[in-house]
Structures are given as structure tokens and as C-alpha cells.
mmCIF file of C-alpha atoms in Angstrom:
data_model
loop_
_atom_site.group_PDB
_atom_site.id
_atom_site.type_symbol
_atom_site.label_atom_id
_atom_site.label_comp_id
_atom_site.label_asym_id
_atom_site.label_seq_id
_atom_site.Cartn_x
_atom_site.Cartn_y
_atom_site.Cartn_z
ATOM 1 C CA MET A 1 0.817 -2.732 4.312
ATOM 2 C CA SER A 2 3.881 -4.220 2.663
ATOM 3 C CA PRO A 3 4.321 -4.092 -1.116
ATOM 4 C CA ALA A 4 3.611 -7.818 -1.268
ATOM 5 C CA ASP A 5 0.086 -7.397 0.070
ATOM 6 C CA LEU A 6 -2.838 -7.697 -2.252
ATOM 7 C CA VAL A 7 -6.532 -7.721 -1.487
ATOM 8 C CA LEU A 8 -8.702 -9.364 -4.111
ATOM 9 C CA TYR A 9 -12.455 -8.901 -4.122
ATOM 10 C CA GLU A 10 -14.895 -11.369 -5.582
ATOM 11 C CA GLU A 11 -15.176 -9.311 -8.751
ATOM 12 C CA ASP A 12 -11.379 -9.314 -9.116
ATOM 13 C CA PHE A 13 -11.452 -13.082 -8.880
ATOM 14 C CA ARG A 14 -14.146 -13.350 -11.472
ATOM 15 C CA ARG A 15 -12.088 -11.126 -13.772
ATOM 16 C CA LEU A 16 -8.922 -13.195 -13.261
ATOM 17 C CA GLN A 17 -10.825 -16.452 -13.743
ATOM 18 C CA GLN A 18 -12.343 -15.093 -16.941
ATOM 19 C CA ILE A 19 -8.919 -14.195 -18.355
ATOM 20 C CA LEU A 20 -7.600 -17.653 -17.443
ATOM 21 C CA ARG A 21 -10.653 -19.375 -18.922
ATOM 22 C CA ARG A 22 -10.272 -17.534 -22.224
ATOM 23 C CA LEU A 23 -6.536 -18.269 -22.309
ATOM 24 C CA ARG A 24 -7.259 -21.950 -21.769
ATOM 25 C CA GLN A 25 -9.850 -22.069 -24.553
ATOM 26 C CA GLU A 26 -7.809 -20.098 -27.069
ATOM 27 C CA SER A 27 -4.562 -21.949 -26.426
ATOM 28 C CA GLY A 28 -6.056 -25.445 -26.191
ATOM 29 C CA ALA A 29 -4.437 -25.916 -22.766
ATOM 30 C CA SER A 30 -5.676 -28.476 -20.229
ATOM 31 C CA VAL A 31 -4.979 -26.375 -17.127
ATOM 32 C CA VAL A 32 -4.153 -22.717 -16.501
ATOM 33 C CA LEU A 33 -3.320 -21.398 -13.062
ATOM 34 C CA LEU A 34 -2.038 -18.329 -11.261
ATOM 35 C CA VAL A 35 0.329 -18.784 -8.336
ATOM 36 C CA ASP A 36 1.957 -16.203 -6.082
ATOM 37 C CA LYS A 37 5.729 -16.231 -5.747
ATOM 38 C CA GLY A 38 5.452 -17.727 -2.248
ATOM 39 C CA GLY A 39 3.736 -20.839 -3.647
ATOM 40 C CA GLN A 40 0.043 -20.156 -2.950
ATOM 41 C CA ARG A 41 -2.471 -20.881 -5.658
ATOM 42 C CA ILE A 42 -4.556 -17.781 -6.483
ATOM 43 C CA ALA A 43 -6.847 -19.048 -9.228
ATOM 44 C CA SER A 44 -7.068 -21.954 -11.656
ATOM 45 C CA VAL A 45 -9.210 -23.294 -14.499
ATOM 46 C CA GLY A 46 -9.375 -26.590 -16.386
ATOM 47 C CA ASP A 47 -9.000 -30.221 -15.313
ATOM 48 C CA VAL A 48 -7.912 -29.218 -11.839
ATOM 49 C CA GLU A 49 -9.319 -32.321 -10.144
ATOM 50 C CA ALA A 50 -6.941 -34.566 -12.085
ATOM 51 C CA LEU A 51 -3.798 -32.933 -10.687
ATOM 52 C CA ASP A 52 -2.396 -32.161 -7.239
ATOM 53 C CA MET A 53 -2.742 -28.406 -7.594
ATOM 54 C CA THR A 54 -1.238 -27.595 -4.178
ATOM 55 C CA ALA A 55 1.957 -29.466 -5.033
ATOM 56 C CA LEU A 56 1.964 -27.979 -8.524
ATOM 57 C CA ALA A 57 1.746 -24.443 -7.124
ATOM 58 C CA SER A 58 4.483 -25.033 -4.571
ATOM 59 C CA LEU A 59 6.878 -26.666 -7.043
ATOM 60 C CA THR A 60 6.279 -23.983 -9.669
ATOM 61 C CA ALA A 61 7.101 -21.242 -7.167
ATOM 62 C CA GLY A 62 10.250 -23.159 -6.142
ATOM 63 C CA ASN A 63 11.182 -23.502 -9.787
ATOM 64 C CA VAL A 64 10.722 -19.773 -10.409
ATOM 65 C CA ALA A 65 12.680 -18.915 -7.254
ATOM 66 C CA ALA A 66 15.583 -21.116 -8.378
ATOM 67 C CA THR A 67 15.496 -19.551 -11.834
ATOM 68 C CA ASP A 68 15.483 -16.045 -10.306
ATOM 69 C CA GLY A 69 18.703 -17.046 -8.533
ATOM 70 C CA LEU A 70 20.216 -18.124 -11.858
ATOM 71 C CA ALA A 71 19.133 -14.832 -13.450
ATOM 72 C CA ARG A 72 20.833 -12.815 -10.720
ATOM 73 C CA ILE A 73 24.095 -14.697 -11.246
ATOM 74 C CA LEU A 74 23.995 -13.592 -14.889
ATOM 75 C CA GLY A 75 23.052 -10.024 -13.974
ATOM 76 C CA GLU A 76 19.474 -10.389 -15.246
ATOM 77 C CA GLN A 77 16.473 -9.141 -13.267
ATOM 78 C CA GLU A 78 14.540 -12.335 -14.003
ATOM 79 C CA PHE A 79 13.944 -14.934 -16.701
ATOM 80 C CA SER A 80 10.360 -14.152 -17.536
ATOM 81 C CA VAL A 81 9.525 -17.431 -19.309
ATOM 82 C CA LEU A 82 10.296 -21.065 -18.408
ATOM 83 C CA LEU A 83 9.365 -24.056 -20.518
ATOM 84 C CA HIS A 84 9.290 -27.742 -19.636
ATOM 85 C CA GLU A 85 8.770 -30.129 -22.538
ATOM 86 C CA GLY A 86 7.649 -33.688 -21.930
ATOM 87 C CA GLU A 87 6.649 -36.453 -24.306
ATOM 88 C CA LYS A 88 2.944 -35.770 -23.915
ATOM 89 C CA GLU A 89 2.579 -32.827 -21.555
ATOM 90 C CA ASN A 90 4.324 -29.477 -21.438
ATOM 91 C CA ILE A 91 4.397 -26.623 -18.948
ATOM 92 C CA HIS A 92 4.782 -22.979 -19.919
ATOM 93 C CA VAL A 93 5.574 -20.696 -16.973
ATOM 94 C CA SER A 94 5.704 -16.896 -17.170
ATOM 95 C CA ILE A 95 5.934 -14.042 -14.696
ATOM 96 C CA VAL A 96 3.157 -11.460 -14.727
ATOM 97 C CA ALA A 97 3.443 -7.997 -13.194
ATOM 98 C CA ARG A 98 6.638 -9.135 -11.409
ATOM 99 C CA ARG A 99 4.593 -10.740 -8.643
ATOM 100 C CA VAL A 100 2.510 -13.634 -9.942
ATOM 101 C CA ILE A 101 3.273 -16.750 -11.922
ATOM 102 C CA LEU A 102 1.095 -17.811 -14.848
ATOM 103 C CA VAL A 103 1.255 -21.553 -15.519
ATOM 104 C CA VAL A 104 -0.149 -23.170 -18.670
ATOM 105 C CA ILE A 105 -0.208 -26.956 -19.008
ATOM 106 C CA PHE A 106 -0.769 -28.195 -22.554
ATOM 107 C CA GLY A 107 -0.452 -31.365 -24.599
ATOM 108 C CA ASP A 108 -0.791 -32.504 -28.228
ATOM 109 C CA ARG A 109 -3.939 -30.477 -28.830
ATOM 110 C CA SER A 110 -1.889 -27.303 -28.757
ATOM 111 C CA SER A 111 1.521 -25.999 -29.819
ATOM 112 C CA LEU A 112 4.212 -23.916 -28.189
ATOM 113 C CA GLY A 113 3.745 -21.109 -30.740
ATOM 114 C CA LEU A 114 0.033 -20.848 -30.012
ATOM 115 C CA VAL A 115 0.566 -20.973 -26.246
ATOM 116 C CA ARG A 116 3.231 -18.255 -26.454
ATOM 117 C CA LEU A 117 0.960 -15.998 -28.492
ATOM 118 C CA ARG A 118 -2.051 -16.429 -26.215
ATOM 119 C CA VAL A 119 0.031 -16.098 -23.050
ATOM 120 C CA ARG A 120 1.375 -12.787 -24.299
ATOM 121 C CA GLN A 121 -2.183 -11.507 -24.825
ATOM 122 C CA ALA A 122 -3.516 -12.829 -21.536
ATOM 123 C CA GLY A 123 -0.377 -11.618 -19.728
ATOM 124 C CA ALA A 124 -1.077 -8.054 -20.850
ATOM 125 C CA GLU A 125 -4.674 -8.347 -19.592
ATOM 126 C CA LEU A 126 -3.514 -9.742 -16.268
ATOM 127 C CA GLU A 127 -0.955 -6.942 -15.923
ATOM 128 C CA ARG A 128 -3.761 -4.419 -16.424
ATOM 129 C CA ALA A 129 -5.963 -6.194 -13.885
ATOM 130 C CA PHE A 130 -3.223 -6.259 -11.229
ATOM 131 C CA ALA A 131 -2.297 -2.628 -11.914
ATOM 132 C CA GLU A 132 -5.928 -1.611 -11.353
ATOM 133 C CA ILE A 133 -6.214 -3.688 -8.192
ATOM 134 C CA THR A 134 -3.026 -2.123 -6.796
ATOM 135 C CA GLU A 135 -4.206 1.341 -7.761
ATOM 136 C CA ARG A 136 -7.558 0.787 -6.055
ATOM 137 C CA MET A 137 -5.825 -0.404 -2.884
ATOM 138 C CA GLU A 138 -3.792 2.795 -2.785
ATOM 139 C CA ARG A 139 -6.826 4.932 -3.488
ATOM 140 C CA GLU A 140 -9.257 3.263 -1.086
ATOM 141 C CA PRO A 141 -7.242 1.746 1.754
ATOM 142 C CA VAL A 142 -10.218 2.184 4.076
ATOM 143 C CA LEU A 143 -12.045 -0.669 2.388
ATOM 144 C CA HIS A 144 -9.568 -3.141 3.835
ATOM 145 C CA SER A 145 -10.425 -2.347 7.436
ATOM 146 C CA GLY A 146 -13.573 -4.405 6.866
ATOM 147 C CA PHE A 147 -11.479 -7.532 7.435
ATOM 148 C CA GLU A 148 -10.403 -6.472 10.883
ATOM 149 C CA PRO A 149 -13.464 -7.647 12.838
ATOM 150 C CA LEU A 150 -13.515 -11.002 11.051
ATOM 151 C CA LEU A 151 -9.992 -11.878 12.131
ATOM 152 C CA ALA A 152 -10.299 -10.194 15.499
ATOM 153 C CA GLU A 153 -13.145 -12.623 16.309
ATOM 154 C CA ILE A 154 -10.613 -15.451 16.542
ATOM 155 C CA THR A 155 -9.809 -16.160 20.194
ATOM 156 C CA ASP A 156 -6.888 -17.933 21.878
ATOM 157 C CA GLU A 157 -9.272 -20.790 22.731
ATOM 158 C CA ASP A 158 -10.174 -21.212 19.053
ATOM 159 C CA ILE A 159 -6.484 -21.606 18.234
ATOM 160 C CA ASP A 160 -6.005 -24.095 21.080
ATOM 161 C CA ARG A 161 -8.859 -26.186 19.715
ATOM 162 C CA LEU A 162 -7.074 -26.660 16.390
ATOM 163 C CA PHE A 163 -5.334 -30.027 16.024
ATOM 164 C CA THR A 164 -7.737 -31.594 18.518
ATOM 165 C CA GLU A 165 -10.796 -31.926 16.303
ATOM 166 C CA MET B 1 2.506 -14.470 2.929
ATOM 167 C CA ALA B 2 -0.765 -15.790 4.267
ATOM 168 C CA PHE B 3 -3.681 -16.256 1.935
ATOM 169 C CA VAL B 4 -7.039 -15.552 3.540
ATOM 170 C CA ASP B 5 -10.013 -16.501 1.420
ATOM 171 C CA PHE B 6 -13.094 -14.934 2.966
ATOM 172 C CA SER B 7 -15.250 -16.268 0.205
ATOM 173 C CA ALA B 8 -14.303 -19.945 0.593
ATOM 174 C CA ARG B 9 -13.507 -19.323 4.299
ATOM 175 C CA GLU B 10 -9.971 -20.658 4.157
ATOM 176 C CA ILE B 11 -6.676 -19.542 5.704
ATOM 177 C CA HIS B 12 -3.377 -20.696 4.197
ATOM 178 C CA CYS B 13 -0.082 -20.031 5.998
ATOM 179 C CA LYS B 14 3.529 -20.802 5.076
ATOM 180 C CA ILE B 15 5.798 -22.184 7.798
ATOM 181 C CA VAL B 16 9.491 -22.869 7.173
ATOM 182 C CA TYR B 17 11.634 -25.308 9.190
ATOM 183 C CA TYR B 18 15.169 -23.881 9.299
ATOM 184 C CA GLY B 19 18.396 -25.174 10.854
ATOM 185 C CA PRO B 20 21.837 -26.634 10.185
ATOM 186 C CA GLY B 21 22.480 -29.749 8.106
ATOM 187 C CA LEU B 22 21.214 -33.061 9.564
ATOM 188 C CA CYS B 23 19.405 -31.367 12.467
ATOM 189 C CA GLY B 24 16.112 -33.164 11.711
ATOM 190 C CA LYS B 25 14.000 -30.741 9.664
ATOM 191 C CA THR B 26 12.944 -33.368 7.142
ATOM 192 C CA LYS B 27 12.347 -35.852 9.981
ATOM 193 C CA ASN B 28 9.824 -33.410 11.494
ATOM 194 C CA LEU B 29 7.836 -33.330 8.251
ATOM 195 C CA GLN B 30 8.108 -37.091 7.726
ATOM 196 C CA PHE B 31 6.666 -37.749 11.173
ATOM 197 C CA LEU B 32 3.808 -35.269 10.625
ATOM 198 C CA HIS B 33 3.078 -36.924 7.289
ATOM 199 C CA GLU B 34 3.082 -40.425 8.819
ATOM 200 C CA ARG B 35 0.820 -39.534 11.724
ATOM 201 C CA THR B 36 -1.756 -37.383 9.970
ATOM 202 C CA SER B 37 -4.832 -38.891 8.397
ATOM 203 C CA PRO B 38 -4.583 -38.912 4.570
ATOM 204 C CA SER B 39 -7.766 -36.847 4.392
ATOM 205 C CA ARG B 40 -6.002 -33.991 6.183
ATOM 206 C CA ARG B 41 -2.712 -33.915 4.375
ATOM 207 C CA GLY B 42 -1.373 -33.625 0.851
ATOM 208 C CA GLN B 43 1.590 -35.567 -0.443
ATOM 209 C CA LEU B 44 5.025 -35.021 1.059
ATOM 210 C CA ILE B 45 7.314 -33.727 -1.655
ATOM 211 C CA SER B 46 11.052 -34.068 -1.075
ATOM 212 C CA LEU B 47 13.526 -32.565 -3.498
ATOM 213 C CA ALA B 48 16.579 -34.442 -2.270
ATOM 214 C CA THR B 49 19.967 -35.641 -3.498
ATOM 215 C CA PRO B 50 20.414 -39.366 -4.287
ATOM 216 C CA ASN B 51 21.735 -39.864 -0.737
ATOM 217 C CA GLU B 52 18.612 -38.293 0.754
ATOM 218 C CA ARG B 53 20.030 -34.925 1.751
ATOM 219 C CA THR B 54 17.583 -32.085 1.087
ATOM 220 C CA LEU B 55 18.630 -30.392 -2.138
ATOM 221 C CA PHE B 56 15.975 -27.707 -2.429
ATOM 222 C CA PHE B 57 13.056 -28.231 -0.062
ATOM 223 C CA ASP B 58 10.503 -30.625 1.401
ATOM 224 C CA PHE B 59 6.872 -29.581 1.240
ATOM 225 C CA LEU B 60 3.845 -30.849 3.152
ATOM 226 C CA PRO B 61 0.387 -29.234 3.168
ATOM 227 C CA LEU B 62 -1.646 -30.020 6.316
ATOM 228 C CA ASP B 63 -5.239 -29.221 7.261
ATOM 229 C CA VAL B 64 -5.297 -28.517 10.971
ATOM 230 C CA GLY B 65 -8.982 -27.882 11.473
ATOM 231 C CA SER B 66 -11.487 -25.103 11.465
ATOM 232 C CA LEU B 67 -10.919 -21.732 13.052
ATOM 233 C CA ARG B 68 -14.252 -19.947 13.473
ATOM 234 C CA GLY B 69 -15.449 -21.528 10.277
ATOM 235 C CA PHE B 70 -12.201 -20.857 8.429
ATOM 236 C CA GLN B 71 -10.574 -24.083 7.232
ATOM 237 C CA THR B 72 -6.930 -23.638 8.233
ATOM 238 C CA ARG B 73 -4.220 -25.089 6.044
ATOM 239 C CA LEU B 74 -0.518 -24.969 6.864
ATOM 240 C CA HIS B 75 2.041 -25.226 4.095
ATOM 241 C CA LEU B 76 5.181 -26.649 5.711
ATOM 242 C CA TYR B 77 8.575 -26.293 4.036
ATOM 243 C CA THR B 78 12.087 -27.261 5.028
ATOM 244 C CA VAL B 79 15.253 -25.652 3.695
ATOM 245 C CA PRO B 80 18.462 -27.492 2.772
ATOM 246 C CA GLY B 81 20.727 -27.184 5.806
ATOM 247 C CA GLN B 82 24.112 -27.555 4.191
ATOM 248 C CA VAL B 83 26.011 -24.268 4.165
ATOM 249 C CA PHE B 84 26.561 -24.073 0.395
ATOM 250 C CA TYR B 85 22.826 -24.174 -0.417
ATOM 251 C CA ASP B 86 22.300 -20.614 0.744
ATOM 252 C CA ALA B 87 20.588 -19.382 -2.443
ATOM 253 C CA ALA B 88 17.955 -22.124 -2.077
ATOM 254 C CA ARG B 89 17.330 -21.182 1.560
ATOM 255 C CA ARG B 90 16.785 -17.559 0.621
ATOM 256 C CA ALA B 91 14.338 -18.529 -2.119
ATOM 257 C CA ILE B 92 12.221 -20.678 0.205
ATOM 258 C CA LEU B 93 11.824 -17.853 2.739
ATOM 259 C CA ARG B 94 9.817 -15.932 0.161
ATOM 260 C CA GLY B 95 6.362 -15.230 1.552
ATOM 261 C CA VAL B 96 7.024 -16.973 4.891
ATOM 262 C CA ASP B 97 4.595 -16.484 7.813
ATOM 263 C CA GLY B 98 6.478 -18.312 10.570
ATOM 264 C CA ILE B 99 9.771 -20.068 11.298
ATOM 265 C CA VAL B 100 10.627 -23.185 13.301
ATOM 266 C CA PHE B 101 14.341 -23.235 14.046
ATOM 267 C CA VAL B 102 15.364 -26.872 14.529
ATOM 268 C CA ALA B 103 18.527 -26.958 16.634
ATOM 269 C CA ASP B 104 20.740 -30.025 16.897
ATOM 270 C CA SER B 105 21.261 -30.504 20.658
ATOM 271 C CA GLN B 106 24.653 -32.207 20.322
ATOM 272 C CA VAL B 107 27.471 -30.170 21.813
ATOM 273 C CA ALA B 108 29.541 -30.652 18.647
ATOM 274 C CA ARG B 109 26.805 -28.901 16.632
ATOM 275 C CA LEU B 110 26.530 -25.776 18.773
ATOM 276 C CA ALA B 111 28.616 -23.637 16.407
ATOM 277 C CA ALA B 112 26.601 -24.894 13.406
ATOM 278 C CA ASN B 113 23.349 -23.913 15.182
ATOM 279 C CA VAL B 114 24.650 -20.436 15.951
ATOM 280 C CA GLU B 115 25.850 -19.939 12.393
ATOM 281 C CA SER B 116 22.521 -21.126 10.997
ATOM 282 C CA ILE B 117 20.560 -18.644 13.165
ATOM 283 C CA ARG B 118 22.804 -15.821 11.927
ATOM 284 C CA ASN B 119 22.260 -17.027 8.384
ATOM 285 C CA LEU B 120 18.489 -17.062 8.950
ATOM 286 C CA GLU B 121 18.575 -13.513 10.249
ATOM 287 C CA LYS B 122 20.540 -12.330 7.209
ATOM 288 C CA ASN B 123 18.336 -14.179 4.704
ATOM 289 C CA LEU B 124 15.122 -12.940 6.337
ATOM 290 C CA ARG B 125 16.390 -9.384 6.135
ATOM 291 C CA GLU B 126 17.135 -9.821 2.447
ATOM 292 C CA GLN B 127 13.507 -10.864 1.954
ATOM 293 C CA GLY B 128 12.276 -7.829 3.880
ATOM 294 C CA TYR B 129 11.582 -9.466 7.279
ATOM 295 C CA GLU B 130 13.061 -8.894 10.739
ATOM 296 C CA ILE B 131 13.666 -11.939 12.907
ATOM 297 C CA ALA B 132 12.514 -9.905 15.941
ATOM 298 C CA GLU B 133 9.064 -9.492 14.400
ATOM 299 C CA ILE B 134 8.336 -12.748 12.612
ATOM 300 C CA PRO B 135 6.567 -15.610 14.480
ATOM 301 C CA TYR B 136 9.420 -17.864 15.600
ATOM 302 C CA VAL B 137 9.771 -21.071 17.630
ATOM 303 C CA LEU B 138 12.958 -22.833 18.769
ATOM 304 C CA GLN B 139 12.944 -26.637 18.744
ATOM 305 C CA LEU B 140 15.774 -28.374 20.623
ATOM 306 C CA ASN B 141 15.968 -31.630 18.703
ATOM 307 C CA LYS B 142 17.803 -34.920 19.326
ATOM 308 C CA ARG B 143 17.173 -34.789 23.083
ATOM 309 C CA ASP B 144 17.585 -38.586 23.206
ATOM 310 C CA LEU B 145 21.309 -38.456 22.434
ATOM 311 C CA SER B 146 23.800 -38.788 25.262
ATOM 312 C CA SER B 147 25.869 -35.986 23.719
ATOM 313 C CA ALA B 148 22.938 -33.536 23.960
ATOM 314 C CA MET B 149 23.731 -30.310 25.822
ATOM 315 C CA PRO B 150 21.634 -29.469 28.911
ATOM 316 C CA VAL B 151 18.431 -27.670 27.883
ATOM 317 C CA ALA B 152 19.089 -24.574 30.004
ATOM 318 C CA GLU B 153 22.566 -24.099 28.568
ATOM 319 C CA LEU B 154 21.472 -24.682 24.963
ATOM 320 C CA SER B 155 18.483 -22.315 25.297
ATOM 321 C CA ARG B 156 20.741 -19.655 26.757
ATOM 322 C CA ARG B 157 23.090 -19.927 23.779
ATOM 323 C CA LEU B 158 20.424 -20.084 21.052
ATOM 324 C CA ALA B 159 17.336 -18.180 22.188
ATOM 325 C CA ILE B 160 17.071 -14.774 20.564
ATOM 326 C CA LYS B 161 13.872 -13.135 21.791
ATOM 327 C CA GLY B 162 12.126 -15.148 24.468
ATOM 328 C CA GLU B 163 10.595 -17.418 21.826
ATOM 329 C CA PRO B 164 8.694 -20.602 22.758
ATOM 330 C CA THR B 165 11.310 -23.347 23.135
ATOM 331 C CA LEU B 166 10.376 -27.011 22.813
ATOM 332 C CA GLU B 167 12.313 -30.203 23.368
ATOM 333 C CA ALA B 168 11.996 -32.868 20.690
ATOM 334 C CA THR B 169 13.256 -36.144 19.310
ATOM 335 C CA ALA B 170 11.998 -35.967 15.750
ATOM 336 C CA ALA B 171 13.238 -39.501 15.009
ATOM 337 C CA THR B 172 10.582 -40.864 17.397
ATOM 338 C CA GLY B 173 8.166 -37.970 16.964
ATOM 339 C CA ALA B 174 8.443 -36.639 20.514
ATOM 340 C CA GLY B 175 7.712 -32.916 20.543
ATOM 341 C CA VAL B 176 6.997 -32.711 16.795
ATOM 342 C CA PHE B 177 3.258 -31.965 16.980
ATOM 343 C CA GLU B 178 3.824 -29.688 19.987
ATOM 344 C CA THR B 179 6.300 -27.650 17.935
ATOM 345 C CA LEU B 180 3.896 -27.337 15.028
ATOM 346 C CA LYS B 181 1.109 -26.297 17.346
ATOM 347 C CA ALA B 182 3.327 -23.636 18.941
ATOM 348 C CA ILE B 183 4.275 -22.043 15.626
ATOM 349 C CA ALA B 184 0.734 -22.291 14.224
ATOM 350 C CA ARG B 185 -0.520 -20.459 17.281
ATOM 351 C CA LEU B 186 1.997 -17.627 16.846
ATOM 352 C CA VAL B 187 1.284 -17.328 13.118
ATOM 353 C CA LEU B 188 -2.484 -17.148 13.629
ATOM 354 C CA LEU B 189 -2.159 -14.649 16.486
ATOM 355 C CA ASP B 190 0.085 -12.568 14.237
ATOM 356 C CA LEU B 191 -2.535 -12.705 11.497
ATOM 357 C CA ARG B 192 -5.205 -11.544 13.932
ATOM 358 C CA LYS B 193 -2.993 -8.714 15.143
ATOM 359 C CA ARG B 194 -2.500 -7.255 11.693
ATOM 360 C CA ARG B 195 -4.781 -4.509 10.557
ATOM 361 C CA THR B 196 -5.195 -6.408 7.323
ATOM 362 C CA PRO B 197 -3.956 -9.888 6.605
ATOM 363 C CA SER B 198 -0.809 -9.833 4.537
ATOM 364 C CA GLY B 199 -0.589 -11.608 1.253
ATOM 365 C CA PHE B 200 -3.546 -12.405 -0.891
ATOM 366 C CA THR B 201 -6.953 -11.806 0.576
ATOM 367 C CA ARG B 202 -10.092 -12.732 -1.230
ATOM 368 C CA ALA B 203 -13.075 -10.877 0.088
ATOM 369 C CA THR B 204 -16.740 -11.483 -0.559
ATOM 370 C CA ALA B 205 -17.832 -7.856 -0.550
ATOM 371 C CA ALA B 206 -17.699 -6.125 -3.897
ATOM 372 C CA SER B 207 -15.650 -2.947 -3.862
#
């Protein structure tokens, strides 16, 4: 398993969602989401129907990747916080546990100071959650073999049928 | 880095279209976007310069159907082809599951194709992948041009590992869906082959 791999169980998801939900409430944000550095959305809370979350996740990851490139030019490991200020809406982006991106979208109901404070608290909780998940994966790798039969069920014919439905 | 959600029964895979400048990567995505029902695709995002050259990437999410009850979604990206955008290309390869190399068939672009494949190999390695192992398809594009090299000769010069090779004219759409199908097949077979899916996996069973 490569270092990038991560297996999340339902209870992990519930825990992540809970942290995001609390962050949203306490910071007055409209949307909070977690994205992996490759651009996949992991979890989100808030008015998610109103926005194109797939595009948001992909663009955020691209943004972070570009900023990582800038950091390297300056000899920095990463810039851990990015901020985009609009007239009505703002986006606060931070890196958690070096592997996931925490995105907070907020408007007039909140302030940058409040968002920063709450993100710092939630970030620490998320770091703990990811550390425990990683630790569990190292301790109990056997649990993951449960996925094997599910994927092994997929046949060549199933793949051929895609695109034709 | 594929994302397999066992709870919602979804598979998400990241496919990157790579190749030299003006070879037709964006054209591939534009055709797929045009010919796919709006219910099965997201919006096509193009981060381009004012004269429509790709500056960072194009992005198109596509639903390609159900695989044993798993809704399968492909996240398609292009890279900027121009040589000096190398940092952007490297960034987009992050978490990639499969590569389509779009070659420009014109004889004058042979050297650019070869250089771009070498560049891909180097950038993949920097992201921790080996080109020999990653799902990979070669698309010979612009087959309609009179200056196009013969297929056998071009394949001999560009093929690196017996990869599926498809002829295409992305401007008219010929070969575009076939290429996507070929890479999707390799990516999904690769996913099946793994002991555990790479990337994020959401399982239903409690640990």
C-alpha cells in the first residue's frame, strides 16, 4: 500500500462529518469541505446543493498544487493557508495533516478572524482523526482484505458494458 | 488516486490526457462534453490563456454507467502542452489513475511527441509512479491530415510497452470515445487487480 492510500470506515466518515459540521456552525460558514490533494471530494457539509462541488474540489486541488509549486521556488515546504476574498463570498483553504485540504466558504455572517480561529481548532481535531486512521491501518492491515472480493467480482464483460447503457 | 465509496457504491477515477502543445488534448474533452448527455456530465472547466491555449488544465467529470452496482465516474484532466508549463503538468499528475498520451501524427511533430513522452516519464517518477506500471493508452491524433505519418511507423517510434494504440481525429470526434473506453478499461482492471484500492476508500463495515 502506498503512503497515499487511506481506508475510511463509516465511523471515520461520521467523525469527519461531525468535525466539519461543528466547524461550519461555530464559524458561521455556508459550506465546509474536505478534498484530497488529487482533487477528490472526501466529505462536505452545508449548502452543497447550491454549488458545483465536483468542480470546486478539482479547482481547489489545482490551486493548492500551484501554490505548492510557488512554495518550493521559495524554499518552503508548503503554504499552509490560502485565502480568496470576494465582495460577498470568501474561501479559506488550509492543508491538514499534509494530505488533505480543508475548504471553508463564508460570507458576511462571519469574519476572517473567526474562521481562522475555528479552522485552527478543527484542523487539530482532523489531524488527530487522520493520525488515528493511519495508525489503525498500520496496526490492522488485514481488515482491508475485505474489499478484495467486492472488486474481484467485476468482470471484463461488466467493463465492456460501460458506456453502452 | 481512485476513490471507492463502498457505502454510496461509487468509484471515482482520475484520468489525465498528456501530450505536446496543440496535439488535441482539449479537443478530446470538448468532444466528450458535447456528445454526452447533460445528466451524465459535469461542466467542462478550462483554465486557458486569452488565446485559448491551456494554461493550467481542463477538467470534465463524466458518469460512464454502473459497474456491478457501483456508479462509475471518471474525472478527466488535460495538462498544458507547452514546454515551459512543466510545473503545472507535474501538479496535475498528482493522484492520477491512468494516462492517455495524445500524439500529434504530423511528421513535423515527431520530436515534440518523443520529448513529451520522456517528460511524462520523468514527471510520473517524481510523483512516485512508473510509466511501465500505470494504465496507459496511446492515441494517434490528427489522422485526417495529409502530413500524418503512417500508423505503423508512428507506433514504432512512440509505443513504450505494448499499450493499446488508437487512431483518432479529435476535431471530428473520430476515435475519441474509443480512446476513453480503452483507458477506462485499463484503469478499472488495475483497480480490480490491486489487493486494496488505492486512494480513499469508504467502507460500510465498522472497524
